[in-house]
Amino acid sequence: MEIAFLASEVEPFAKTGGLADVARSLPAALAARGIEVNVFMPLYGFVKRKKYTIRRKLKVSRIGRALTGGAGPQFSIYGVRKNNVNFFFIENDRYFGRSGIYGSPRGEYRDNAARFIFFQKAVIAAMASLNIKADILHLNDWHTALVPRFASSSVFSNVPTVLTIHNLAYQGIYGAEYSRLAGLKKEELFKKNVNFLAYGIKTADAVTTVSPTYAREIKTKKFGCGLENILKKRGNSLYGILNGLDYSSWSPKNDAALPASYTAADLKGKKICKTRLLASLGIKNTGALLAGFVGRFTPQKGIDIIIPAVERSIRKDIQFVFLGDGDVSFEASLKKLEKKFPGRISVNGGFNDILAHRIYASSDIFLMPSEFEPCGLAQMIALSYGSIPVVNPTGGLKDTVEEYSPKSGAGWGFLMKKHSASSLAAAMRRALECYALTGKWEKLVKKAMRISFSWDGPAKKYIALYKRLLIAKRGKRGRLYA
Ligand code: ADP
């Protein structure tokens, strides 16, 4: 079976969040099960071509008339094969030769609609010019959700499409003036707008999202972001498949970013990581419980309730370290707290992969009080590093974290009763009480580190879904395209 897998960000080439982790690790898990996967992404200006030996495969390709109505813009195709997966990159400097994926610190790029329409058309054209076959087109998030439209005017018109929603809050909504570029008729607009994700949800052969709980939640008004009705209509062709974690990238046993390695059997290295991290941040290691946060500074991640909860919880026996990219006003509020409570809080802005690894390893608890959470990888990573998650049980957090009971030893996290600053403060207090029970805490850390969210089960589910779609579309034999 051959899969074309399209994503706007793929680790290690370009990353802002969990989508990039999944776009690297799911194709690898599929390839390990004998599937040929061709991953497509834009070649952004900052992608390190030399470091990853990304080479040009085709100098000039062009989007055909069927998709543009005229001579379309040109692009080049680059590629590299890594761990049995082919990665292809669409190069067009006008659209992608920039230092950001979606925008700059000043805001979103204003031509994102045109950029990602171009990307999707270019992938269809690139597959045709490189003679790449596909049994399934696997699309990810709004940036690729118009592919059912573009594929329909190509040799891939019969190929089943799977759209995976990693975050329903980002839909790609643009004015009706983009209809022509997007190839959408008036009746294909959503609430009078071009809505990339809504179009994909309506037209993909199957829609998946990244946890069973989120798959249920998004059919409600509270979580549906206005798309709940079209999601409900998909009925049985909307699936929730929990993301896996790639333990070859996220394990303290073998992590080049850490000053010391450690395992559940021997936790000494974890202490070294903590001392070294705090020293590098100019904070004294007092032996207090260290609470970590790595994530986008957005209300989705609960950063607005973290700020009052931290202020309420600050005491001698707790310290905080934050790493986040995003809304500068949240960063500024956290910086104020850092000033107000010297030696207790460290706030780090920007995207910093090495620091992220060190925070997972050094922290004792990991804060994820998300308002909604499609899956969440950070809590899975935290568990792998023995940092106990403190979460709002929504979406994937509900599917992956269970309340710890010091009495019975059941569970491996601390759940908020509701999405509020006081519930977060209460969950942190419970964590602090347990942290004082040294023997029990160490047992909890060891247990957390042994929990596994591997790609085994999820990869099998995707493959079963691909097979069902293929059989439904073509019967048991024969390719789908000319
Ligand atoms: P989301 O995709 O909603 O941002 P996830 O928990 O699914 O959240 O995935 C976030 C991923 O991005 C994790 O791998 C996390 O370590 C990483 N990450 C988030 N923010 C940063 C940052 N500022 N610097 C480095 N890595 C980050």
Short mmCIF file of C-alpha atoms and ligand atoms in Angstrom, two decimals:
data_model
loop_
_atom_site.label_atom_id
_atom_site.label_comp_id
_atom_site.label_asym_id
_atom_site.label_seq_id
_atom_site.Cartn_x
_atom_site.Cartn_y
_atom_site.Cartn_z
CA MET A 1 0.00 0.00 0.00
CA GLU A 2 1.23 3.50 -0.84
CA ILE A 3 0.16 6.58 1.13
CA ALA A 4 0.63 10.26 0.33
CA PHE A 5 0.74 12.13 3.64
CA LEU A 6 0.44 15.93 3.52
CA ALA A 7 1.26 18.28 6.38
CA SER A 8 2.28 21.90 6.85
CA GLU A 9 4.91 20.97 9.46
CA VAL A 10 7.00 17.85 9.93
CA GLU A 11 9.62 17.26 12.60
CA PRO A 12 12.65 17.65 12.42
CA PHE A 13 12.36 20.00 9.42
CA ALA A 14 9.75 22.47 10.75
CA LYS A 15 7.71 22.47 13.93
CA THR A 16 5.38 24.64 15.98
CA GLY A 17 3.49 21.90 17.82
CA GLY A 18 2.22 18.33 18.00
CA LEU A 19 1.26 18.13 14.32
CA ALA A 20 4.96 18.09 13.42
CA ASP A 21 5.65 15.24 15.88
CA VAL A 22 2.79 13.19 14.43
CA ALA A 23 3.73 13.94 10.82
CA ARG A 24 7.13 12.43 11.53
CA SER A 25 6.21 9.52 13.76
CA LEU A 26 2.98 8.19 12.20
CA PRO A 27 4.58 7.78 8.73
CA ALA A 28 7.54 6.03 10.40
CA ALA A 29 5.15 3.68 12.23
CA LEU A 30 3.29 2.94 8.98
CA ALA A 31 6.57 2.33 7.13
CA ALA A 32 7.62 -0.11 9.87
CA ARG A 33 4.51 -2.09 8.93
CA GLY A 34 5.46 -2.31 5.27
CA ILE A 35 3.59 0.71 3.93
CA GLU A 36 5.32 3.04 1.48
CA VAL A 37 4.74 6.58 2.73
CA ASN A 38 5.46 9.75 0.76
CA VAL A 39 5.27 12.80 3.04
CA PHE A 40 4.80 16.23 1.45
CA MET A 41 5.47 19.61 3.07
CA PRO A 42 6.47 23.11 1.92
CA LEU A 43 10.18 23.89 1.76
CA TYR A 44 10.29 26.86 4.13
CA GLY A 45 13.25 29.21 3.96
CA PHE A 46 14.57 28.10 7.34
CA VAL A 47 14.58 24.33 6.66
CA LYS A 48 18.17 23.10 6.99
CA ARG A 49 18.71 21.52 3.57
CA LYS A 50 22.38 20.62 4.05
CA LYS A 51 21.97 19.21 7.55
CA TYR A 52 19.20 16.87 6.39
CA THR A 53 20.72 16.21 2.93
CA ILE A 54 17.60 17.45 1.19
CA ARG A 55 18.31 17.36 -2.54
CA ARG A 56 16.53 18.71 -5.58
CA LYS A 57 14.55 16.05 -7.45
CA LEU A 58 12.94 18.14 -10.17
CA LYS A 59 13.92 21.66 -11.14
CA VAL A 60 10.75 22.88 -12.78
CA SER A 61 7.30 21.59 -12.23
CA ARG A 62 4.10 23.42 -12.93
CA ILE A 63 0.56 23.24 -11.66
CA GLY A 64 -1.50 22.06 -14.61
CA ARG A 65 -4.30 23.91 -16.39
CA ALA A 66 -6.97 21.73 -14.82
CA LEU A 67 -6.22 23.31 -11.46
CA THR A 68 -5.36 26.86 -12.43
CA GLY A 69 -7.24 27.53 -15.63
CA GLY A 70 -3.99 28.83 -17.12
CA ALA A 71 -0.24 28.38 -16.94
CA GLY A 72 0.21 27.91 -13.18
CA PRO A 73 3.15 29.10 -11.09
CA GLN A 74 6.29 27.02 -11.11
CA PHE A 75 7.91 25.20 -8.26
CA SER A 76 10.76 22.76 -7.65
CA ILE A 77 10.58 19.49 -5.81
CA TYR A 78 13.15 18.48 -3.22
CA GLY A 79 13.40 15.24 -1.32
CA VAL A 80 15.17 12.95 1.08
CA ARG A 81 14.55 9.38 2.22
CA LYS A 82 14.87 8.86 5.97
CA ASN A 83 13.97 5.77 8.04
CA ASN A 84 12.17 4.20 5.08
CA VAL A 85 9.92 7.22 4.54
CA ASN A 86 10.18 9.54 1.51
CA PHE A 87 9.95 13.23 2.35
CA PHE A 88 9.16 15.61 -0.50
CA PHE A 89 9.33 19.38 -0.26
CA ILE A 90 7.61 21.94 -2.46
CA GLU A 91 9.94 24.84 -3.14
CA ASN A 92 8.54 28.19 -4.20
CA ASP A 93 10.36 31.15 -2.72
CA ARG A 94 7.53 33.59 -3.14
CA TYR A 95 5.26 31.55 -0.87
CA PHE A 96 7.61 29.61 1.36
CA GLY A 97 11.01 31.31 1.32
CA ARG A 98 10.34 32.85 4.72
CA SER A 99 11.48 32.48 8.30
CA GLY A 100 8.11 31.35 9.67
CA ILE A 101 5.59 28.60 8.94
CA TYR A 102 2.36 30.53 9.44
CA GLY A 103 3.57 34.00 10.32
CA SER A 104 6.12 36.24 11.97
CA PRO A 105 6.09 37.70 15.50
CA ARG A 106 4.01 40.50 13.99
CA GLY A 107 1.17 38.13 13.12
CA GLU A 108 -0.10 35.62 10.56
CA TYR A 109 1.10 35.99 6.99
CA ARG A 110 -1.62 37.75 5.05
CA ASP A 111 -1.37 35.43 2.07
CA ASN A 112 -1.79 32.15 4.00
CA ALA A 113 -4.87 31.19 1.97
CA ALA A 114 -2.95 31.56 -1.29
CA ARG A 115 0.14 29.86 0.18
CA PHE A 116 -1.66 26.71 1.28
CA ILE A 117 -3.91 26.53 -1.80
CA PHE A 118 -0.71 26.65 -3.83
CA PHE A 119 0.86 23.96 -1.66
CA GLN A 120 -2.06 21.56 -2.11
CA LYS A 121 -2.26 22.02 -5.87
CA ALA A 122 1.51 21.70 -6.14
CA VAL A 123 1.49 18.37 -4.29
CA ILE A 124 -1.07 16.94 -6.72
CA ALA A 125 1.04 18.22 -9.64
CA ALA A 126 4.28 16.97 -8.05
CA MET A 127 2.90 13.47 -7.57
CA ALA A 128 1.89 13.38 -11.22
CA SER A 129 5.26 14.68 -12.47
CA LEU A 130 7.30 12.31 -10.29
CA ASN A 131 4.93 9.46 -11.15
CA ILE A 132 4.18 8.81 -7.48
CA LYS A 133 1.27 6.49 -6.88
CA ALA A 134 -1.14 6.72 -3.99
CA ASP A 135 -3.74 4.35 -2.63
CA ILE A 136 -4.77 6.88 0.03
CA LEU A 137 -4.33 10.64 0.36
CA HIS A 138 -3.90 11.34 4.07
CA LEU A 139 -4.51 15.03 4.85
CA ASN A 140 -3.77 16.88 8.07
CA ASP A 141 -5.55 20.00 9.32
CA TRP A 142 -6.90 22.91 7.31
CA HIS A 143 -3.75 23.53 5.29
CA THR A 144 -4.44 20.36 3.31
CA ALA A 145 -8.22 20.05 3.62
CA LEU A 146 -9.03 21.27 0.10
CA VAL A 147 -7.19 18.33 -1.45
CA PRO A 148 -10.44 16.40 -2.14
CA ARG A 149 -11.34 19.29 -4.44
CA PHE A 150 -7.98 19.47 -6.23
CA ALA A 151 -7.53 15.70 -6.46
CA SER A 152 -10.93 15.46 -8.15
CA SER A 153 -9.55 17.22 -11.23
CA SER A 154 -6.49 14.98 -11.46
CA VAL A 155 -5.50 11.37 -12.04
CA PHE A 156 -6.06 10.86 -8.31
CA SER A 157 -9.78 11.55 -8.52
CA ASN A 158 -10.71 8.06 -7.31
CA VAL A 159 -8.20 7.85 -4.48
CA PRO A 160 -9.83 7.80 -1.03
CA THR A 161 -9.01 10.73 1.24
CA VAL A 162 -8.58 10.70 5.03
CA LEU A 163 -8.62 14.04 6.82
CA THR A 164 -7.11 14.11 10.31
CA ILE A 165 -8.12 17.02 12.52
CA HIS A 166 -5.33 17.92 14.94
CA ASN A 167 -7.07 21.08 16.13
CA LEU A 168 -10.56 22.20 15.18
CA ALA A 169 -9.93 25.74 16.37
CA TYR A 170 -7.83 26.47 13.27
CA GLN A 171 -10.04 26.21 10.19
CA GLY A 172 -8.56 28.39 7.48
CA ILE A 173 -11.47 30.81 7.08
CA TYR A 174 -11.16 33.35 4.27
CA GLY A 175 -13.53 35.60 2.34
CA ALA A 176 -15.58 34.49 -0.65
CA GLU A 177 -13.09 36.31 -2.90
CA TYR A 178 -10.89 33.22 -2.54
CA SER A 179 -13.55 30.92 -4.06
CA ARG A 180 -12.00 30.96 -7.52
CA LEU A 181 -8.50 30.18 -6.27
CA ALA A 182 -9.89 27.46 -4.02
CA GLY A 183 -12.00 26.09 -6.85
CA LEU A 184 -15.15 26.22 -4.75
CA LYS A 185 -18.65 26.93 -6.01
CA LYS A 186 -20.95 29.26 -4.13
CA GLU A 187 -22.82 26.35 -2.57
CA GLU A 188 -19.54 24.91 -1.33
CA LEU A 189 -18.82 27.93 0.86
CA PHE A 190 -19.41 27.61 4.61
CA LYS A 191 -21.37 30.46 6.18
CA LYS A 192 -20.51 32.51 3.08
CA ASN A 193 -16.77 31.97 3.56
CA VAL A 194 -14.14 29.75 2.09
CA ASN A 195 -13.54 27.43 5.05
CA PHE A 196 -10.79 24.94 4.25
CA LEU A 197 -11.48 22.62 7.16
CA ALA A 198 -15.27 22.62 6.75
CA TYR A 199 -14.85 21.66 3.08
CA GLY A 200 -12.52 18.80 4.03
CA ILE A 201 -14.85 17.55 6.75
CA LYS A 202 -17.71 17.41 4.28
CA THR A 203 -15.85 15.81 1.40
CA ALA A 204 -13.06 13.55 2.71
CA ASP A 205 -13.92 9.86 2.60
CA ALA A 206 -13.12 9.57 6.29
CA VAL A 207 -12.46 12.12 9.00
CA THR A 208 -10.33 11.26 12.01
CA THR A 209 -9.27 13.18 15.04
CA VAL A 210 -6.52 12.48 17.50
CA SER A 211 -8.30 11.06 20.54
CA PRO A 212 -11.57 9.21 21.19
CA THR A 213 -12.80 11.81 23.71
CA TYR A 214 -12.14 14.76 21.37
CA ALA A 215 -13.98 12.86 18.59
CA ARG A 216 -17.05 12.87 20.85
CA GLU A 217 -16.56 16.42 22.18
CA ILE A 218 -16.34 18.09 18.76
CA LYS A 219 -19.89 17.04 17.98
CA THR A 220 -21.09 19.40 20.71
CA LYS A 221 -21.59 23.15 20.59
CA LYS A 222 -19.05 23.70 23.37
CA PHE A 223 -16.16 22.10 21.48
CA GLY A 224 -17.36 22.12 17.86
CA CYS A 225 -16.06 25.61 16.97
CA GLY A 226 -19.14 26.07 14.77
CA LEU A 227 -18.53 22.84 12.84
CA GLU A 228 -20.43 20.51 15.21
CA ASN A 229 -23.33 20.01 12.84
CA ILE A 230 -21.27 18.99 9.83
CA LEU A 231 -19.21 16.74 12.10
CA LYS A 232 -22.35 15.08 13.44
CA LYS A 233 -23.45 14.42 9.87
CA ARG A 234 -20.30 12.35 9.27
CA GLY A 235 -21.70 9.83 11.78
CA ASN A 236 -19.72 6.61 11.59
CA SER A 237 -17.04 7.98 9.29
CA LEU A 238 -15.66 10.21 12.07
CA TYR A 239 -13.06 8.29 14.07
CA GLY A 240 -11.02 9.11 17.18
CA ILE A 241 -7.57 7.48 17.04
CA LEU A 242 -5.25 8.39 19.90
CA ASN A 243 -1.82 9.68 18.83
CA GLY A 244 1.21 7.68 19.78
CA LEU A 245 4.54 8.98 21.03
CA ASP A 246 7.84 8.32 19.32
CA TYR A 247 9.94 7.01 22.19
CA SER A 248 13.10 7.14 20.07
CA SER A 249 12.84 10.95 20.27
CA TRP A 250 11.37 11.22 23.76
CA SER A 251 13.12 9.01 26.27
CA PRO A 252 15.42 10.12 29.12
CA LYS A 253 17.45 6.95 28.65
CA ASN A 254 18.74 8.25 25.39
CA ASP A 255 18.35 12.01 24.98
CA ALA A 256 21.28 14.05 23.70
CA ALA A 257 19.77 17.28 25.07
CA LEU A 258 20.17 16.12 28.69
CA PRO A 259 23.27 16.45 30.88
CA ALA A 260 22.55 13.00 32.34
CA SER A 261 20.45 10.05 31.29
CA TYR A 262 18.18 8.07 33.59
CA THR A 263 15.65 5.25 33.64
CA ALA A 264 12.82 4.15 35.90
CA ALA A 265 15.26 1.73 37.53
CA ASP A 266 17.80 4.45 38.26
CA LEU A 267 16.59 8.00 38.74
CA LYS A 268 19.90 9.61 39.74
CA GLY A 269 20.24 11.38 36.38
CA LYS A 270 16.88 13.11 36.86
CA LYS A 271 18.26 14.97 39.89
CA ILE A 272 21.33 16.04 37.92
CA CYS A 273 19.08 17.34 35.12
CA LYS A 274 17.11 19.40 37.63
CA THR A 275 20.14 20.93 39.33
CA ARG A 276 21.78 21.78 36.02
CA LEU A 277 18.66 23.27 34.48
CA LEU A 278 17.90 25.46 37.49
CA ALA A 279 21.52 26.63 37.62
CA SER A 280 21.41 27.54 33.93
CA LEU A 281 18.26 29.57 34.56
CA GLY A 282 19.82 31.35 37.51
CA ILE A 283 17.58 29.68 40.09
CA LYS A 284 18.74 27.93 43.25
CA ASN A 285 17.69 24.30 43.60
CA THR A 286 16.05 24.31 47.02
CA GLY A 287 14.63 20.81 46.64
CA ALA A 288 11.19 22.32 46.10
CA LEU A 289 8.73 20.67 43.75
CA LEU A 290 9.44 21.93 40.23
CA ALA A 291 6.40 22.55 38.04
CA GLY A 292 7.12 22.71 34.30
CA PHE A 293 5.18 24.11 31.36
CA VAL A 294 6.09 23.69 27.68
CA GLY A 295 3.53 24.82 25.16
CA ARG A 296 2.03 27.56 23.12
CA PHE A 297 1.09 30.61 25.19
CA THR A 298 -2.60 30.57 24.22
CA PRO A 299 -5.84 30.33 26.20
CA GLN A 300 -6.26 26.83 24.72
CA LYS A 301 -3.35 25.70 26.88
CA GLY A 302 -4.90 27.35 29.95
CA ILE A 303 -2.19 29.94 30.25
CA ASP A 304 -4.79 32.50 31.36
CA ILE A 305 -5.72 30.38 34.37
CA ILE A 306 -2.14 29.39 35.08
CA ILE A 307 -1.22 33.00 35.85
CA PRO A 308 -3.69 33.49 38.77
CA ALA A 309 -3.15 29.89 39.92
CA VAL A 310 0.62 30.42 40.15
CA GLU A 311 0.12 33.64 42.06
CA ARG A 312 -2.14 31.83 44.48
CA SER A 313 0.13 28.80 44.89
CA ILE A 314 3.47 30.45 45.29
CA ARG A 315 5.13 29.25 48.48
CA LYS A 316 8.51 28.04 49.62
CA ASP A 317 8.11 24.47 48.46
CA ILE A 318 7.25 25.05 44.78
CA GLN A 319 9.13 26.52 41.82
CA PHE A 320 8.02 27.03 38.21
CA VAL A 321 9.69 26.95 34.83
CA PHE A 322 7.84 28.07 31.72
CA LEU A 323 8.70 27.74 28.04
CA GLY A 324 6.29 29.06 25.47
CA ASP A 325 5.82 30.69 22.17
CA GLY A 326 2.82 32.74 21.16
CA ASP A 327 0.82 35.56 22.68
CA VAL A 328 3.33 38.11 24.00
CA SER A 329 0.80 39.56 26.46
CA PHE A 330 0.70 36.23 28.34
CA GLU A 331 4.48 36.11 28.31
CA ALA A 332 4.58 39.66 29.71
CA SER A 333 2.17 38.72 32.55
CA LEU A 334 4.31 35.72 33.42
CA LYS A 335 7.43 37.89 33.34
CA LYS A 336 5.78 40.17 35.90
CA LEU A 337 5.32 37.18 38.20
CA GLU A 338 8.93 36.20 37.63
CA LYS A 339 9.97 39.64 38.85
CA LYS A 340 7.57 39.60 41.77
CA PHE A 341 8.79 36.22 43.06
CA PRO A 342 12.55 36.14 42.41
CA GLY A 343 14.17 32.72 42.46
CA ARG A 344 10.85 30.91 42.22
CA ILE A 345 9.82 31.33 38.59
CA SER A 346 11.67 31.21 35.28
CA VAL A 347 9.88 32.38 32.14
CA ASN A 348 11.37 31.59 28.73
CA GLY A 349 9.83 32.88 25.52
CA GLY A 350 10.27 31.42 22.04
CA PHE A 351 10.56 27.96 20.54
CA ASN A 352 13.48 26.02 21.99
CA ASP A 353 13.60 22.28 21.46
CA ILE A 354 16.61 21.62 23.70
CA LEU A 355 15.18 23.61 26.61
CA ALA A 356 11.87 21.75 26.13
CA HIS A 357 13.62 18.38 26.58
CA ARG A 358 15.41 19.68 29.69
CA ILE A 359 12.20 20.95 31.27
CA TYR A 360 10.44 17.61 30.77
CA ALA A 361 13.40 15.86 32.41
CA SER A 362 13.89 18.30 35.29
CA SER A 363 10.34 18.96 36.36
CA ASP A 364 8.47 16.97 39.00
CA ILE A 365 5.02 17.91 37.74
CA PHE A 366 3.91 19.16 34.33
CA LEU A 367 1.11 21.70 33.95
CA MET A 368 -1.47 21.21 31.22
CA PRO A 369 -4.68 22.92 32.33
CA SER A 370 -5.96 23.07 28.73
CA GLU A 371 -9.37 24.48 27.96
CA PHE A 372 -9.62 21.87 25.21
CA GLU A 373 -7.01 19.40 24.02
CA PRO A 374 -7.41 17.34 20.81
CA CYS A 375 -4.82 14.83 22.02
CA GLY A 376 -1.85 16.51 23.64
CA LEU A 377 1.58 15.01 23.32
CA ALA A 378 3.23 17.07 26.03
CA GLN A 379 1.58 15.08 28.85
CA MET A 380 2.72 11.82 27.23
CA ILE A 381 6.26 13.20 26.94
CA ALA A 382 6.14 14.39 30.56
CA LEU A 383 5.16 10.88 31.72
CA SER A 384 8.04 9.36 29.78
CA TYR A 385 10.42 11.69 31.69
CA GLY A 386 8.79 11.02 35.07
CA SER A 387 7.12 14.43 35.34
CA ILE A 388 3.63 13.90 36.72
CA PRO A 389 0.93 15.64 34.65
CA VAL A 390 -1.50 18.07 36.28
CA VAL A 391 -4.27 18.41 33.72
CA ASN A 392 -7.77 19.49 32.94
CA PRO A 393 -9.34 16.19 31.85
CA THR A 394 -10.61 17.17 28.42
CA GLY A 395 -10.03 15.52 25.01
CA GLY A 396 -6.87 13.45 24.85
CA LEU A 397 -5.92 14.44 28.40
CA LYS A 398 -8.94 12.51 29.63
CA ASP A 399 -7.87 9.50 27.57
CA THR A 400 -4.29 9.46 28.85
CA VAL A 401 -4.21 10.70 32.47
CA GLU A 402 -5.86 9.10 35.50
CA GLU A 403 -6.04 10.58 39.00
CA TYR A 404 -3.37 9.29 41.37
CA SER A 405 -4.50 7.88 44.67
CA PRO A 406 -1.79 7.84 47.34
CA LYS A 407 -3.88 5.29 49.22
CA SER A 408 -4.29 2.63 46.54
CA GLY A 409 -1.42 3.71 44.27
CA ALA A 410 -3.82 3.79 41.28
CA GLY A 411 -3.44 6.46 38.56
CA TRP A 412 -0.52 8.67 37.49
CA GLY A 413 -1.64 12.29 37.43
CA PHE A 414 -3.63 15.04 39.09
CA LEU A 415 -6.91 16.05 37.49
CA MET A 416 -8.61 19.41 37.82
CA LYS A 417 -12.29 19.29 38.81
CA LYS A 418 -13.04 22.05 36.31
CA HIS A 419 -11.25 24.49 34.06
CA SER A 420 -10.51 27.20 36.60
CA ALA A 421 -7.58 28.75 38.42
CA SER A 422 -8.82 27.46 41.78
CA SER A 423 -9.14 23.88 40.48
CA LEU A 424 -5.64 24.10 39.09
CA ALA A 425 -4.33 25.43 42.41
CA ALA A 426 -6.13 22.60 44.23
CA ALA A 427 -4.65 19.94 41.92
CA MET A 428 -1.17 21.42 42.46
CA ARG A 429 -1.75 21.29 46.23
CA ARG A 430 -2.59 17.58 46.01
CA ALA A 431 0.62 17.08 44.04
CA LEU A 432 2.60 18.96 46.70
CA GLU A 433 1.15 16.80 49.46
CA CYS A 434 2.14 13.64 47.61
CA TYR A 435 5.59 15.03 46.80
CA ALA A 436 6.22 15.21 50.55
CA LEU A 437 5.64 11.44 50.79
CA THR A 438 9.10 10.68 49.39
CA GLY A 439 8.81 6.90 48.99
CA LYS A 440 5.39 7.09 47.40
CA TRP A 441 6.44 9.89 45.05
CA GLU A 442 9.39 7.91 43.74
CA LYS A 443 7.12 4.95 43.11
CA LEU A 444 4.72 7.22 41.22
CA VAL A 445 7.53 8.63 39.06
CA LYS A 446 8.73 5.13 38.19
CA LYS A 447 5.23 4.02 37.33
CA ALA A 448 4.69 7.10 35.11
CA MET A 449 7.88 6.39 33.21
CA ARG A 450 6.75 2.86 32.42
CA ILE A 451 3.45 3.92 30.85
CA SER A 452 3.64 3.62 27.10
CA PHE A 453 1.63 5.30 24.38
CA SER A 454 3.35 3.61 21.48
CA TRP A 455 2.26 3.92 17.85
CA ASP A 456 1.59 0.15 17.63
CA GLY A 457 -2.13 0.24 18.28
CA PRO A 458 -2.86 3.58 16.52
CA ALA A 459 -0.86 2.63 13.38
CA LYS A 460 -2.87 -0.59 13.11
CA LYS A 461 -6.08 1.41 13.38
CA TYR A 462 -5.04 3.75 10.56
CA ILE A 463 -4.07 0.81 8.36
CA ALA A 464 -7.41 -0.89 9.04
CA LEU A 465 -9.17 2.35 8.10
CA TYR A 466 -7.16 2.71 4.87
CA LYS A 467 -8.03 -0.87 3.94
CA ARG A 468 -11.73 -0.35 4.61
CA LEU A 469 -11.77 2.75 2.42
CA LEU A 470 -9.92 1.02 -0.39
CA ILE A 471 -12.26 -1.94 -0.38
CA ALA A 472 -15.29 0.34 -0.28
CA LYS A 473 -14.03 2.33 -3.26
CA ARG A 474 -12.51 -0.21 -5.58
CA GLY A 475 -13.39 -3.70 -4.44
CA LYS A 476 -10.51 -5.97 -3.58
CA ARG A 477 -8.34 -5.54 -6.69
CA GLY A 478 -6.81 -2.96 -8.95
CA ARG A 479 -5.39 0.52 -8.55
CA LEU A 480 -7.68 3.48 -8.49
CA TYR A 481 -6.14 5.73 -11.07
CA ALA A 482 -5.19 5.59 -14.75
P1 ADP B 1 -0.06 21.43 20.38
O1 ADP B 1 0.13 20.62 19.16
O2 ADP B 1 -1.47 21.83 20.64
O3 ADP B 1 0.85 22.62 20.44
P2 ADP B 1 0.93 19.07 21.82
O4 ADP B 1 1.05 18.79 23.27
O5 ADP B 1 0.20 18.07 20.99
O6 ADP B 1 0.33 20.54 21.66
O7 ADP B 1 2.38 19.16 21.17
C1 ADP B 1 3.26 20.18 21.47
C2 ADP B 1 4.64 19.80 20.95
O8 ADP B 1 5.38 21.00 20.70
C3 ADP B 1 5.45 19.03 21.96
O9 ADP B 1 6.41 18.24 21.29
C4 ADP B 1 6.14 20.16 22.75
O10 ADP B 1 7.30 19.71 23.40
C5 ADP B 1 6.46 21.13 21.63
N1 ADP B 1 6.53 22.55 22.02
C6 ADP B 1 5.50 23.38 22.30
N2 ADP B 1 5.93 24.61 22.57
C7 ADP B 1 7.27 24.58 22.47
C8 ADP B 1 8.32 25.57 22.63
N3 ADP B 1 8.04 26.83 22.95
N4 ADP B 1 9.59 25.18 22.43
C9 ADP B 1 9.87 23.88 22.11
N5 ADP B 1 8.95 22.92 21.94
C10 ADP B 1 7.67 23.25 22.11
#
